[in-house]
Amino acid sequence: MTQEEDIKNAVEVLRRGGVILYPTDTVWGIGCDATNADAVARVYQIKHRDDSKALICLVDSDARLQRYVRNVPAVAWDLIDAVVKPTTVILDGAVNLAPNLIAEDGSIALRITKEPFSHELCYRFQKALVSTSANISGQPAAQNFSDIAPELLDAVDYVCFSRRQEHKPHTPSSIIKLGPQGEVTIIRK
């Protein structure tokens, strides 16, 4: 299967409200349409995760990120432009997303992915994509496809074929929270 066919299949599943497993710019992820509350609820259920713990979303561009945050502070753009490692930014004023995806304080965690597969997937899907590590809550994140627990493979609607053979170290993204006055809090290095 070509990467293009893989992405086409994944997008069809996402548009139907399904849940996928896919490679990202960091670890393997469990994903769904970030605007579909039922799909988001399924991701929490699959991970056995408390829905009070927020999930990260991937987007393909600055323009797409702006669709999901009321006002992106200038410091966020400076940070996004400066970082080398994949970095997730938590921003206030989340909009146009499933309510059960938005944190209690109204914030959302977003990352612009530049990795070819996840970037193209987000571009073709044309919406924010939930990206939470492919593991049961509390277990280690799946760095490679071979690390994914069989119960997760059985629980989702589609498992991407791209990058399944890869065996190299991957780490979760850095997470930085930006406050309304530009305050910076490092959540995960």
Coordinates of C-alpha atoms in Angstrom, one line a residue:
M1 CA 0.0 0.0 0.0
T2 CA 1.3 3.4 -0.9
Q3 CA 1.4 6.2 1.7
E4 CA -1.1 8.1 -0.4
E5 CA -3.6 5.2 -0.2
D6 CA -2.9 4.8 3.5
I7 CA -3.7 8.5 4.1
K8 CA -6.8 8.2 1.9
N9 CA -8.1 5.2 3.9
A10 CA -7.3 6.9 7.3
V11 CA -9.1 10.1 6.2
E12 CA -12.2 8.1 5.2
V13 CA -12.3 6.5 8.6
L14 CA -11.8 9.8 10.4
R15 CA -14.6 11.5 8.4
R16 CA -17.0 8.7 9.4
G17 CA -16.2 9.4 13.1
G18 CA -13.7 6.5 13.5
V19 CA -10.6 6.2 15.5
I20 CA -7.1 5.4 14.0
L21 CA -3.6 4.5 15.0
Y22 CA -1.0 6.4 13.1
P23 CA 2.7 7.5 13.2
T24 CA 3.3 11.1 14.2
D25 CA 6.2 13.5 14.4
T26 CA 6.9 11.9 17.9
V27 CA 5.4 8.5 19.0
W28 CA 2.6 6.5 17.5
G29 CA -0.7 8.1 18.2
I30 CA -4.4 7.3 18.6
G31 CA -6.3 9.8 16.6
C32 CA -9.8 11.0 15.7
D33 CA -11.6 14.1 14.4
A34 CA -11.0 16.7 17.1
T35 CA -14.4 18.3 16.3
N36 CA -16.4 15.0 16.9
A37 CA -17.3 14.6 20.6
D38 CA -18.4 10.9 20.2
A39 CA -15.0 10.1 18.5
V40 CA -13.1 11.9 21.3
A41 CA -15.1 10.0 23.9
R42 CA -14.1 6.7 22.2
V43 CA -10.4 7.7 22.4
Y44 CA -10.7 8.3 26.2
Q45 CA -12.5 4.9 26.5
I46 CA -9.8 3.1 24.4
K47 CA -7.0 4.6 26.5
H48 CA -8.9 4.0 29.8
R49 CA -8.1 7.6 30.5
D50 CA -10.0 10.0 32.7
D51 CA -11.7 12.6 30.4
S52 CA -10.5 15.4 32.7
K53 CA -7.0 14.9 31.3
A54 CA -6.7 16.9 28.1
L55 CA -5.6 15.5 24.8
I56 CA -3.2 17.0 22.2
C57 CA -4.3 17.9 18.7
L58 CA -2.2 18.0 15.5
V59 CA -2.6 20.5 12.7
D60 CA -0.7 21.0 9.5
S61 CA -0.3 24.8 9.4
D62 CA -0.4 28.1 11.2
A63 CA -3.7 28.9 9.4
R64 CA -5.3 25.7 10.7
L65 CA -4.1 26.3 14.2
Q66 CA -5.8 29.7 14.2
R67 CA -9.1 28.1 13.5
Y68 CA -9.1 26.5 16.9
V69 CA -7.9 29.3 19.2
R70 CA -9.6 32.6 19.7
N71 CA -6.4 34.7 19.9
V72 CA -3.0 33.3 19.3
P73 CA -0.5 35.4 21.3
A74 CA 2.6 36.7 19.4
V75 CA 4.9 34.7 21.8
A76 CA 3.3 31.5 20.5
W77 CA 4.4 32.2 16.9
D78 CA 7.9 33.1 18.2
L79 CA 8.0 29.8 20.1
I80 CA 6.7 27.8 17.2
D81 CA 9.2 29.3 14.8
A82 CA 12.1 28.9 17.2
V83 CA 11.7 25.3 18.3
V84 CA 13.6 22.4 16.7
K85 CA 12.0 19.5 18.7
P86 CA 8.3 18.8 18.2
T87 CA 6.6 21.1 20.7
T88 CA 3.0 21.2 21.7
V89 CA 1.7 24.6 22.8
I90 CA -1.2 24.9 25.2
L91 CA -3.3 28.0 24.4
D92 CA -6.3 29.7 26.0
G93 CA -9.6 30.3 24.2
A94 CA -10.2 27.0 22.4
V95 CA -13.0 27.2 19.8
N96 CA -14.5 25.0 17.1
L97 CA -13.5 21.7 18.8
A98 CA -15.4 18.9 20.6
P99 CA -16.3 20.2 24.1
N100 CA -14.9 17.1 25.7
L101 CA -11.5 17.9 24.2
I102 CA -11.2 21.3 25.7
A103 CA -9.6 21.6 29.1
E104 CA -11.7 22.9 32.0
D105 CA -9.8 26.3 31.8
G106 CA -10.8 26.6 28.2
S107 CA -7.4 25.8 26.8
I108 CA -6.3 23.3 24.1
A109 CA -3.0 21.7 23.4
L110 CA -2.0 22.0 19.7
R111 CA 1.1 21.1 17.7
I112 CA 1.9 21.9 14.1
T113 CA 3.4 18.7 12.6
K114 CA 6.1 18.9 10.0
E115 CA 6.8 15.1 9.8
P116 CA 5.7 14.0 6.2
F117 CA 3.1 11.3 7.1
S118 CA 1.2 13.1 9.9
H119 CA 1.5 16.5 8.1
E120 CA -0.1 15.1 4.9
L121 CA -2.7 13.3 7.0
C122 CA -3.7 16.5 8.7
Y123 CA -3.6 18.4 5.4
R124 CA -5.9 15.9 3.7
F125 CA -8.2 15.7 6.6
Q126 CA -8.6 19.5 6.7
K127 CA -9.3 19.5 10.5
A128 CA -7.5 19.2 13.8
L129 CA -6.6 15.6 14.6
V130 CA -6.5 14.2 18.1
S131 CA -3.0 12.9 18.8
T132 CA -2.6 11.0 22.1
S133 CA 0.1 8.4 22.6
A134 CA -0.9 4.9 21.5
N135 CA -1.0 3.3 24.9
I136 CA -3.3 2.5 27.8
S137 CA -3.2 5.4 30.3
G138 CA -0.2 5.0 32.6
Q139 CA 1.7 2.6 30.3
P140 CA 4.8 3.7 28.2
A141 CA 4.1 5.5 24.9
A142 CA 4.5 3.4 21.8
Q143 CA 7.7 4.7 20.2
N144 CA 7.3 2.3 17.2
F145 CA 4.4 0.2 15.8
S146 CA 5.8 -2.9 17.4
D147 CA 5.3 -1.4 20.8
I148 CA 1.5 -1.0 20.5
A149 CA -0.5 -3.3 22.7
P150 CA -2.8 -5.8 20.8
E151 CA -5.9 -4.6 22.7
L152 CA -5.3 -1.1 21.1
L153 CA -4.9 -2.6 17.6
D154 CA -8.2 -4.4 18.1
A155 CA -10.0 -1.3 19.6
V156 CA -9.5 1.1 16.7
D157 CA -11.2 1.3 13.3
Y158 CA -8.0 1.7 11.2
V159 CA -4.3 1.1 11.7
C160 CA -2.0 3.0 9.3
F161 CA 0.5 0.9 7.4
S162 CA 3.1 3.7 6.9
R163 CA 6.2 3.4 9.1
R164 CA 5.3 0.1 10.6
Q165 CA 8.7 -1.4 10.0
E166 CA 10.5 1.5 11.7
H167 CA 12.6 0.7 14.8
K168 CA 14.2 3.8 16.3
P169 CA 13.8 5.8 19.4
H170 CA 11.0 8.4 19.5
T171 CA 10.0 10.7 22.4
P172 CA 6.8 12.6 23.2
S173 CA 6.8 16.3 22.3
S174 CA 7.8 19.1 24.7
I175 CA 4.7 20.8 26.1
I176 CA 4.6 24.5 26.9
K177 CA 1.6 26.4 28.3
L178 CA 1.3 30.0 27.3
G179 CA -0.8 32.3 29.6
P180 CA -3.0 35.2 28.4
Q181 CA -0.2 37.7 29.3
G182 CA 2.4 35.6 27.6
E183 CA 3.5 33.7 30.7
V184 CA 5.4 30.6 29.7
T185 CA 5.2 27.4 31.8
I186 CA 7.1 24.3 30.7
I187 CA 4.9 21.2 31.3
R188 CA 7.2 18.6 29.7
K189 CA 10.7 19.1 28.4

